[in-house]
PDB file of C-alpha atoms in Angstrom:
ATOM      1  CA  UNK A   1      42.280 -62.828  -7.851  1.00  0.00           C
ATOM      2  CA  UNK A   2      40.112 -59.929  -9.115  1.00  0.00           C
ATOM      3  CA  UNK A   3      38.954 -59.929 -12.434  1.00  0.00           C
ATOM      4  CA  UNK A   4      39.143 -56.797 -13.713  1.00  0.00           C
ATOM      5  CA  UNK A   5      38.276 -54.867 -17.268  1.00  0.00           C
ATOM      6  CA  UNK A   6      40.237 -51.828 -16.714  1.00  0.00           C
ATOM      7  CA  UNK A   7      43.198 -52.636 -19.147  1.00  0.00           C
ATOM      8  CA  UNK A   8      47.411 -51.489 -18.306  1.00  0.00           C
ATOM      9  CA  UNK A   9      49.401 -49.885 -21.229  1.00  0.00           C
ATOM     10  CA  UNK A  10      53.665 -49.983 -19.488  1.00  0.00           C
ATOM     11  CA  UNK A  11      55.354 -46.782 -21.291  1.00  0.00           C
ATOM     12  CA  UNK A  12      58.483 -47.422 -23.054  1.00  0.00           C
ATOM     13  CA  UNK A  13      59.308 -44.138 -22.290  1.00  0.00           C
ATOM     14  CA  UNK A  14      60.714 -45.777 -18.682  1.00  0.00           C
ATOM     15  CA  UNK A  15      62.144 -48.960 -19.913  1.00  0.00           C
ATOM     16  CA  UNK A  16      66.321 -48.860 -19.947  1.00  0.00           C
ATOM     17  CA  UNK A  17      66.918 -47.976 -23.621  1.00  0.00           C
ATOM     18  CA  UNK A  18      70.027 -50.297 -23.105  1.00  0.00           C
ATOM     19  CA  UNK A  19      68.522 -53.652 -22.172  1.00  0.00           C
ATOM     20  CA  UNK A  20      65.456 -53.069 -24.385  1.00  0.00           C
ATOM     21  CA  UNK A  21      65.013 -56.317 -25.526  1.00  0.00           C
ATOM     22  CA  UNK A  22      64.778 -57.402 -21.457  1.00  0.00           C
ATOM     23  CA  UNK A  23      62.285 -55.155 -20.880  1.00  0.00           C
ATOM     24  CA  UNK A  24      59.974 -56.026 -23.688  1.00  0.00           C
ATOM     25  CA  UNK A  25      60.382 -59.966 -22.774  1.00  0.00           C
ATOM     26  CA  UNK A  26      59.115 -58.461 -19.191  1.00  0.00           C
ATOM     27  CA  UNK A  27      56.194 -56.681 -20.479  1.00  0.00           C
ATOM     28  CA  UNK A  28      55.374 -59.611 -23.007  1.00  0.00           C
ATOM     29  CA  UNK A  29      54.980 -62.044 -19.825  1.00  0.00           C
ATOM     30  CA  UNK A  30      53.515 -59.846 -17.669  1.00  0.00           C
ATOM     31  CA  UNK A  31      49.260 -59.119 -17.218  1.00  0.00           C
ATOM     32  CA  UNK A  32      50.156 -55.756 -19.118  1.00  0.00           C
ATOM     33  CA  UNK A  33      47.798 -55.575 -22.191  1.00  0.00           C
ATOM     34  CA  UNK A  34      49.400 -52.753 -24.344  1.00  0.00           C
ATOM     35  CA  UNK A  35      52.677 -51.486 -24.846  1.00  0.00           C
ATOM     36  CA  UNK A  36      52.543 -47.429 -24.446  1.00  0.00           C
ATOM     37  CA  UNK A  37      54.851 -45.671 -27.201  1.00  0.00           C
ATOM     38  CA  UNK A  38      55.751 -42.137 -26.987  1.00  0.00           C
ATOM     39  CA  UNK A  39      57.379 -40.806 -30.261  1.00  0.00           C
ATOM     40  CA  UNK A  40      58.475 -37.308 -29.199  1.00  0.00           C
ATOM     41  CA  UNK A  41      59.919 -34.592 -31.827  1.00  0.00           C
ATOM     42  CA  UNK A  42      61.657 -31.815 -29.621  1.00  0.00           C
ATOM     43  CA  UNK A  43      58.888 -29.732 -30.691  1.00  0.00           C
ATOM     44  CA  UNK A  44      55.281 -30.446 -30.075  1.00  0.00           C
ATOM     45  CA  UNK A  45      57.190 -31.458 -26.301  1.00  0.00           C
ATOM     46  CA  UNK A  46      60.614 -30.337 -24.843  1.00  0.00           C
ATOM     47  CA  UNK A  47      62.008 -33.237 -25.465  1.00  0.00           C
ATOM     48  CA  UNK A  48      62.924 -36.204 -28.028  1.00  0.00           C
ATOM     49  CA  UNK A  49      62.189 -39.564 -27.331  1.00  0.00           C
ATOM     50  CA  UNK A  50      63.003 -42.018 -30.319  1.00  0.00           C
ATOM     51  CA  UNK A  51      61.324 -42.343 -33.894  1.00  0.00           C
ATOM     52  CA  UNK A  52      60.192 -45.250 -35.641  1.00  0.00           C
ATOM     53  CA  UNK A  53      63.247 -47.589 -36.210  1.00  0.00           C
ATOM     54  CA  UNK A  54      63.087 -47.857 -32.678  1.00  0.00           C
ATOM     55  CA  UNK A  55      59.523 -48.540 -32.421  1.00  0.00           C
ATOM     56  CA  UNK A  56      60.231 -50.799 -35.618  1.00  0.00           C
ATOM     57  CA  UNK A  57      62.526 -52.950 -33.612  1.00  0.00           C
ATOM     58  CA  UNK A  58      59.910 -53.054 -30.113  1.00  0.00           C
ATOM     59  CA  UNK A  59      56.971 -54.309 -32.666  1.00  0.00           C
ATOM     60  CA  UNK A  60      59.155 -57.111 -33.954  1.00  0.00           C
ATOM     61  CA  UNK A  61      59.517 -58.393 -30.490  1.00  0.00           C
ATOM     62  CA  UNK A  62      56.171 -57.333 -28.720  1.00  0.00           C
ATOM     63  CA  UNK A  63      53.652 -59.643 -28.457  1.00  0.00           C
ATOM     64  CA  UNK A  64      50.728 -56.790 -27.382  1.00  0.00           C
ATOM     65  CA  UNK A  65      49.197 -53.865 -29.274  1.00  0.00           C
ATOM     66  CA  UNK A  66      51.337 -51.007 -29.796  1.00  0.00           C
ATOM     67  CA  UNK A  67      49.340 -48.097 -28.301  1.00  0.00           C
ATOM     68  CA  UNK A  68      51.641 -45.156 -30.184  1.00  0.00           C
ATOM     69  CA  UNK A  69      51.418 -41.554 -28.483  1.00  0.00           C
ATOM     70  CA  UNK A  70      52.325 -39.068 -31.418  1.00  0.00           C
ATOM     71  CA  UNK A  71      53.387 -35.548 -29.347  1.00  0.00           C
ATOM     72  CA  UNK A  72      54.563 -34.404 -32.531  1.00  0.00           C
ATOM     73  CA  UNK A  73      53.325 -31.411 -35.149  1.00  0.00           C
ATOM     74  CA  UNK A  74      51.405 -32.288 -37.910  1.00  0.00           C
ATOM     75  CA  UNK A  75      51.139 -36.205 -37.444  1.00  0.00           C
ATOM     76  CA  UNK A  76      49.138 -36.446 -40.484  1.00  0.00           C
ATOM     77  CA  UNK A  77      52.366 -36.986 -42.007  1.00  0.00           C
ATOM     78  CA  UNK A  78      53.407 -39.796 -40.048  1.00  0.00           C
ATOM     79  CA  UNK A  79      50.453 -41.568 -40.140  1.00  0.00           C
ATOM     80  CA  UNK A  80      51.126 -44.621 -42.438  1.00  0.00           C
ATOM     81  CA  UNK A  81      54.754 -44.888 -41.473  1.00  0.00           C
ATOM     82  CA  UNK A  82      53.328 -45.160 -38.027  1.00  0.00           C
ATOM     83  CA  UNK A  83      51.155 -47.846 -39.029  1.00  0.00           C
ATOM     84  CA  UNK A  84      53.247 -50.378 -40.952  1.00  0.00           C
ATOM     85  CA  UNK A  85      56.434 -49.745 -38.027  1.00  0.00           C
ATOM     86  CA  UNK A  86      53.761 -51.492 -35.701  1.00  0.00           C
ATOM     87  CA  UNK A  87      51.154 -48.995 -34.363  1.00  0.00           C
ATOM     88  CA  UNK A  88      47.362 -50.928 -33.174  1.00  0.00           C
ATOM     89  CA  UNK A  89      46.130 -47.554 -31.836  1.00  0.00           C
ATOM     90  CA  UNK A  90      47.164 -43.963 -32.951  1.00  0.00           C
ATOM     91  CA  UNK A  91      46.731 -41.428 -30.719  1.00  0.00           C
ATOM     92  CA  UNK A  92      47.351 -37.412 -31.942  1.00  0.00           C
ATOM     93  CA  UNK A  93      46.838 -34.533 -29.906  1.00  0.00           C
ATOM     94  CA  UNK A  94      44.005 -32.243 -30.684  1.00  0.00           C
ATOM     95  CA  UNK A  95      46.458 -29.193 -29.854  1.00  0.00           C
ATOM     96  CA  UNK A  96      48.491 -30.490 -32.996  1.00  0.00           C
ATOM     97  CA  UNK A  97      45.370 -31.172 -35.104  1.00  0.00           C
ATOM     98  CA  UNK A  98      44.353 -28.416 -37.774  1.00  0.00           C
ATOM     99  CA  UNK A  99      41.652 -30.708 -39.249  1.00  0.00           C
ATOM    100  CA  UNK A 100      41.341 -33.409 -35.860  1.00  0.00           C
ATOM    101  CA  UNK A 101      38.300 -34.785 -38.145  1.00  0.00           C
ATOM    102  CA  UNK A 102      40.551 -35.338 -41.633  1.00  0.00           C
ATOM    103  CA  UNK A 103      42.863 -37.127 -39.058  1.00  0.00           C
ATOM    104  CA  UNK A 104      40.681 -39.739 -37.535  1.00  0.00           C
ATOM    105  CA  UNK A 105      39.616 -40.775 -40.646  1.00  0.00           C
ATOM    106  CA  UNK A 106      42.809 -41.357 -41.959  1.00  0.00           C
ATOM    107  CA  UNK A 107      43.686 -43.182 -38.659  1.00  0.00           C
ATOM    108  CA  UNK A 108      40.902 -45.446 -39.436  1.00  0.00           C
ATOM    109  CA  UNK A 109      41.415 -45.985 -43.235  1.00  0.00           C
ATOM    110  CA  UNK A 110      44.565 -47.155 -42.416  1.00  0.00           C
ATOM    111  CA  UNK A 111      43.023 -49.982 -40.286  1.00  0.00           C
ATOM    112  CA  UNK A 112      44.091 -48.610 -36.560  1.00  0.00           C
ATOM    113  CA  UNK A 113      41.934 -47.619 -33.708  1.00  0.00           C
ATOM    114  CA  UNK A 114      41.979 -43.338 -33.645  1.00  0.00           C
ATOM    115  CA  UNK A 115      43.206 -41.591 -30.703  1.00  0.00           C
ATOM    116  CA  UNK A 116      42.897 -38.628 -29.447  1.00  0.00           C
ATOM    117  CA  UNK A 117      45.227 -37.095 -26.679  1.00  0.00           C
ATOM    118  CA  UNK A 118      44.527 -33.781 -24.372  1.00  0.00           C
ATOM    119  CA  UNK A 119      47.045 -31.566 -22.555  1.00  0.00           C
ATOM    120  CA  UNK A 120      46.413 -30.591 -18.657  1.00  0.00           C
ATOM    121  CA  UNK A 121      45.276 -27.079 -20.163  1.00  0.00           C
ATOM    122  CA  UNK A 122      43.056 -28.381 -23.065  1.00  0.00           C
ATOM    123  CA  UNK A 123      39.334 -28.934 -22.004  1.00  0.00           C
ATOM    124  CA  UNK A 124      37.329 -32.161 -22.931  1.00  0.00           C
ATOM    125  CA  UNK A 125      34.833 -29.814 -24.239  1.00  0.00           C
ATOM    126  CA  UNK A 126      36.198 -29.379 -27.771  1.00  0.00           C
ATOM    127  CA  UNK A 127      36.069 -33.211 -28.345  1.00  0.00           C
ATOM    128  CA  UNK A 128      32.159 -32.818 -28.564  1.00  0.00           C
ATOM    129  CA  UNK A 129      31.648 -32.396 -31.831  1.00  0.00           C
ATOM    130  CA  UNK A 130      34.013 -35.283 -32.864  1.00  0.00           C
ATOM    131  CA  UNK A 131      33.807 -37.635 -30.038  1.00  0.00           C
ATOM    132  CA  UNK A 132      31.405 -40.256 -31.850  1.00  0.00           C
ATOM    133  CA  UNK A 133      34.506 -40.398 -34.135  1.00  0.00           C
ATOM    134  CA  UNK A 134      37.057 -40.979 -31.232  1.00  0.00           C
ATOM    135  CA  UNK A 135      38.315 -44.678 -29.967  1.00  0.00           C
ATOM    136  CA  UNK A 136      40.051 -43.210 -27.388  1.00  0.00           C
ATOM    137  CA  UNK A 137      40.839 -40.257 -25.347  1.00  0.00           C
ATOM    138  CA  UNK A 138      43.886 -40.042 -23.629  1.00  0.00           C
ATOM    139  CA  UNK A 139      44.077 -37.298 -20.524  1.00  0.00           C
ATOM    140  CA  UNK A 140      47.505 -36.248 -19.867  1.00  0.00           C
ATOM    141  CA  UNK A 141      47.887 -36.086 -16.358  1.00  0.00           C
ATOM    142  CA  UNK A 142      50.989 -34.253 -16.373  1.00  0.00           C
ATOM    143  CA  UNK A 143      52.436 -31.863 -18.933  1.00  0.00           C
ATOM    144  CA  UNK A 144      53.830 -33.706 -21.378  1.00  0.00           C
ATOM    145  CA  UNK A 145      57.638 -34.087 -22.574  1.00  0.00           C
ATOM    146  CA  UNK A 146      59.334 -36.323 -19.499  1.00  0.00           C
ATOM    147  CA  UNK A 147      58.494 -38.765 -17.212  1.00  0.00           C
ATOM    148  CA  UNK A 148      58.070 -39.103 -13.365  1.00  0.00           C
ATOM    149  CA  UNK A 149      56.055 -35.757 -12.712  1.00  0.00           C
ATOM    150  CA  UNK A 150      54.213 -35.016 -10.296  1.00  0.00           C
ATOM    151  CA  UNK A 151      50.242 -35.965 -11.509  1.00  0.00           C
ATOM    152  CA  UNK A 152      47.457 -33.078 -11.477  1.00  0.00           C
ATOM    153  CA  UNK A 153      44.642 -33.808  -9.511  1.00  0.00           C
ATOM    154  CA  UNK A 154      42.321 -31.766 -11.550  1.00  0.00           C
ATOM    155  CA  UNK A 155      42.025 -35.223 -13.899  1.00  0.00           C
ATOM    156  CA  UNK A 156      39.648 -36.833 -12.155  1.00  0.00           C
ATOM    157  CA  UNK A 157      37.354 -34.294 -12.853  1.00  0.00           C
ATOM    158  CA  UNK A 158      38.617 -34.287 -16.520  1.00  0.00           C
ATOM    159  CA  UNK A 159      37.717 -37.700 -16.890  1.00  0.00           C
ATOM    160  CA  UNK A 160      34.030 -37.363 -15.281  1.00  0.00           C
ATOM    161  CA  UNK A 161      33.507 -34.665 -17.736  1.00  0.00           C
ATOM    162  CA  UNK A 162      34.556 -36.441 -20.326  1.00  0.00           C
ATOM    163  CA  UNK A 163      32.230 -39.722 -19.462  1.00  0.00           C
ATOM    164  CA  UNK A 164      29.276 -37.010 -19.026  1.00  0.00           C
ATOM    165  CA  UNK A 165      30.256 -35.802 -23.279  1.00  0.00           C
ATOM    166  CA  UNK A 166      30.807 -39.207 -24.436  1.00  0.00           C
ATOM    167  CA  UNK A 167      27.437 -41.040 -22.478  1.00  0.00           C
ATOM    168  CA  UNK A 168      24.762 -41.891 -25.319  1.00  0.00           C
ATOM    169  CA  UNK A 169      27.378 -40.808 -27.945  1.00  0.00           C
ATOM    170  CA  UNK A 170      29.884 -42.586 -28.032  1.00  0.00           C
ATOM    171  CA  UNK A 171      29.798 -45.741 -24.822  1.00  0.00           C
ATOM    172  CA  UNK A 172      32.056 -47.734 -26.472  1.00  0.00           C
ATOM    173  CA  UNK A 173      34.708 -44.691 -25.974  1.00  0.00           C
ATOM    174  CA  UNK A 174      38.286 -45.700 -23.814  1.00  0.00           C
ATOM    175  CA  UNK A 175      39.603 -43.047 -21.130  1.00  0.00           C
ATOM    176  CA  UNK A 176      43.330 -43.532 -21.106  1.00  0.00           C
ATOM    177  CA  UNK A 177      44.961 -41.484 -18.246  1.00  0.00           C
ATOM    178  CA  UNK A 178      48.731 -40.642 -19.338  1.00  0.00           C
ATOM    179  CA  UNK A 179      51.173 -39.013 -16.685  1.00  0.00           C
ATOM    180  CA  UNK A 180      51.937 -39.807 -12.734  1.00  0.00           C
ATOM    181  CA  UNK A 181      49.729 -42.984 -12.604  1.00  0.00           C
ATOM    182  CA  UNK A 182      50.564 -46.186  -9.801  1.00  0.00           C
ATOM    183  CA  UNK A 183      49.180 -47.471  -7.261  1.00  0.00           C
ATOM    184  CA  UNK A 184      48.388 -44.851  -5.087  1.00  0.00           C
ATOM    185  CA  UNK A 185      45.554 -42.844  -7.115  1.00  0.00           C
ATOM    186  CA  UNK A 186      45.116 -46.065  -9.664  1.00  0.00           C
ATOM    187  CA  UNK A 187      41.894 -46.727  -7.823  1.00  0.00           C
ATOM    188  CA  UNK A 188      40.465 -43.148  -7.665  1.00  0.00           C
ATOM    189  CA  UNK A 189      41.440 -43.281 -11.675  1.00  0.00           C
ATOM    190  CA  UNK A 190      39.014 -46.378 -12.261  1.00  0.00           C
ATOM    191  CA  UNK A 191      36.138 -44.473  -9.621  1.00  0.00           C
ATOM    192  CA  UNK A 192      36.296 -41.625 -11.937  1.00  0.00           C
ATOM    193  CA  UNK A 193      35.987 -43.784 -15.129  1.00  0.00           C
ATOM    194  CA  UNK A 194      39.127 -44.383 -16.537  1.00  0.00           C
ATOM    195  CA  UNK A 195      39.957 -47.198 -18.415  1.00  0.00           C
ATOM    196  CA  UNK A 196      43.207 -47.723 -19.778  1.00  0.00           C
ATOM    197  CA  UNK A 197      46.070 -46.665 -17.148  1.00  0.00           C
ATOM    198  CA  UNK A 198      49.382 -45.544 -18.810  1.00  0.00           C
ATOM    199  CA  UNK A 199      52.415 -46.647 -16.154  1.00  0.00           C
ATOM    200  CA  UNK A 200      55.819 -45.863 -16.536  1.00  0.00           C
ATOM    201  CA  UNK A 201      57.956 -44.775 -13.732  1.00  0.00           C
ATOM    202  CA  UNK A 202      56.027 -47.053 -11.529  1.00  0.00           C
ATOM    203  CA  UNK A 203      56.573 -50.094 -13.647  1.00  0.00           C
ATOM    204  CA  UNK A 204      59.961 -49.882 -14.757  1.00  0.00           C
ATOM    205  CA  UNK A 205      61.214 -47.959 -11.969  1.00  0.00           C
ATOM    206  CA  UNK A 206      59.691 -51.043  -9.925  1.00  0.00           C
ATOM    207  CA  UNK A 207      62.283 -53.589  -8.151  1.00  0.00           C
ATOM    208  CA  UNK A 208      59.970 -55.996  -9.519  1.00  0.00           C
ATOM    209  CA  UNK A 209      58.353 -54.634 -13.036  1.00  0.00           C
ATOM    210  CA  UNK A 210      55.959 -58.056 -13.076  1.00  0.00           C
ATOM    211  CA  UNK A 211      54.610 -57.557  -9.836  1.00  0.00           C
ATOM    212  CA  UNK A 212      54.037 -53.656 -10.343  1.00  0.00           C
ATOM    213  CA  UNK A 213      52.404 -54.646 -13.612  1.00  0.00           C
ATOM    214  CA  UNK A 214      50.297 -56.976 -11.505  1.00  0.00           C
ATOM    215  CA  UNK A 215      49.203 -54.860  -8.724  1.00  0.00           C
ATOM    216  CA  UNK A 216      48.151 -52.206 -10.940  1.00  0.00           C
ATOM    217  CA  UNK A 217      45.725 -54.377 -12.949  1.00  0.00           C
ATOM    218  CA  UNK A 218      43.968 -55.637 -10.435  1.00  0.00           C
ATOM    219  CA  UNK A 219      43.366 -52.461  -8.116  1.00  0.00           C
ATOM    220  CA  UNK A 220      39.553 -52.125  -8.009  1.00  0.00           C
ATOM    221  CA  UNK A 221      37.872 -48.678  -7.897  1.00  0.00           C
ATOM    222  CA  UNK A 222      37.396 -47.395  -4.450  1.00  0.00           C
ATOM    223  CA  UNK A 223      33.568 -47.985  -4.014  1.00  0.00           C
ATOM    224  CA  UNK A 224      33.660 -51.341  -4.975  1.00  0.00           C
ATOM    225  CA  UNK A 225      32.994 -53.885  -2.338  1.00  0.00           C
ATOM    226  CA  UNK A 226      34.259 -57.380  -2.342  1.00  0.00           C
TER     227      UNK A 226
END
């Protein structure tokens, strides 16, 4: 089997909401390394997702790091309650960040790893002056709100960009790619220098969740040769 270091974050956002507890137990035995959260306020996104009770109740039976999408306006208010319902990484989107700098600090003084996430619109060019500060950068690869839409090929070249900003600044940066992600352009992703895949639709919209879990962690990029 190929080892890979690329590392596969399933979205919540996709599980069945009515057999929740089955599809965490799934997740939890699968090669998955992160459970994706998306706390949505109606607002920030077109839709509403669920808040933290919910998330409460997934961290009490997760056995992974919660990696905790805020698409919400002004997160800095949700910031510790996101922490103690669970949260390992933070992520906040710059487009609801007054003061993005004030924010990753008080990510970090709260002990989690700081996030920072960029609509389809939003170039990777306003991270530079804050990207030494940045654990990781998560490219939306659809617009966000809902699931299962169609993913914009103009990330690749997002996530290029945003290697080029971040090399001899910041190496130890992640490039988490949110939005349309499976099999299909999974390998093109990790070519381009992604690193943490987001999967939803193409997990838990699998016939068999484990397997799709498993295929998508150990696609290798397309120029590597076995």
């Amino acid at each position: 089997m190929p080892i890979t270091k690329h590392l596969i974050a399933p979205s919540v956002l996709a599980a069945d909401f009515a057999n929740l507890y089955h599809d965490i137990q799934v997740v939890n035995k699968s090669e998955a390394d992160w459970f994706h959260i998306d706390i949505m306020d109606g607002v920030f996104v077109p839709n509403i997702s669920f808040g933290f009770p919910v998330m409460q109740a997934i961290a009490k039976y997760a056995t992974k790091p919660l990696d905790v999408h805020l698409m919400i306006v002004d997160p800095d208010r949700y910031l510790e309650t996101c922490k103690n319902s669970g949260a390992s990484i933070i992520t906040v989107h710059y487009e609801a960040c007054t003061h993005l700098h004030r924010t990753l600090a008080a990510i970090k003084e709260l002990g989690c790893k700081a996030g920072v996430a960029l609509n389809p619109h939003t170039p990777v060019s306003l991270l530079k002056d804050v990207i030494r500060d940045i654990d990781l950068v998560c490219i939306m690869s659809v617009n966000p709100g809902f699931g299962g839409q169609k993913f914009i090929e103009q990330t690749y070249a997002k996530i290029k960009e945003l290697r080029d900003v971040s090399e001899g600044v910041n190496d130890s940066l992640l490039i988490e790619i949110d939005g349309g992600v499976g099999t299909k352009n999974a390998a093109k992703l990790l070519e381009a220098g992604a690193d943490v895949l987001v999967a939803g639709s193409s997990v838990f919209g699998a016939e068999d969740p484990t397997e799709a879990v498993r295929q998508l962690k150990n696609v290798l990029p397309i120029t590597t040769k076995i």
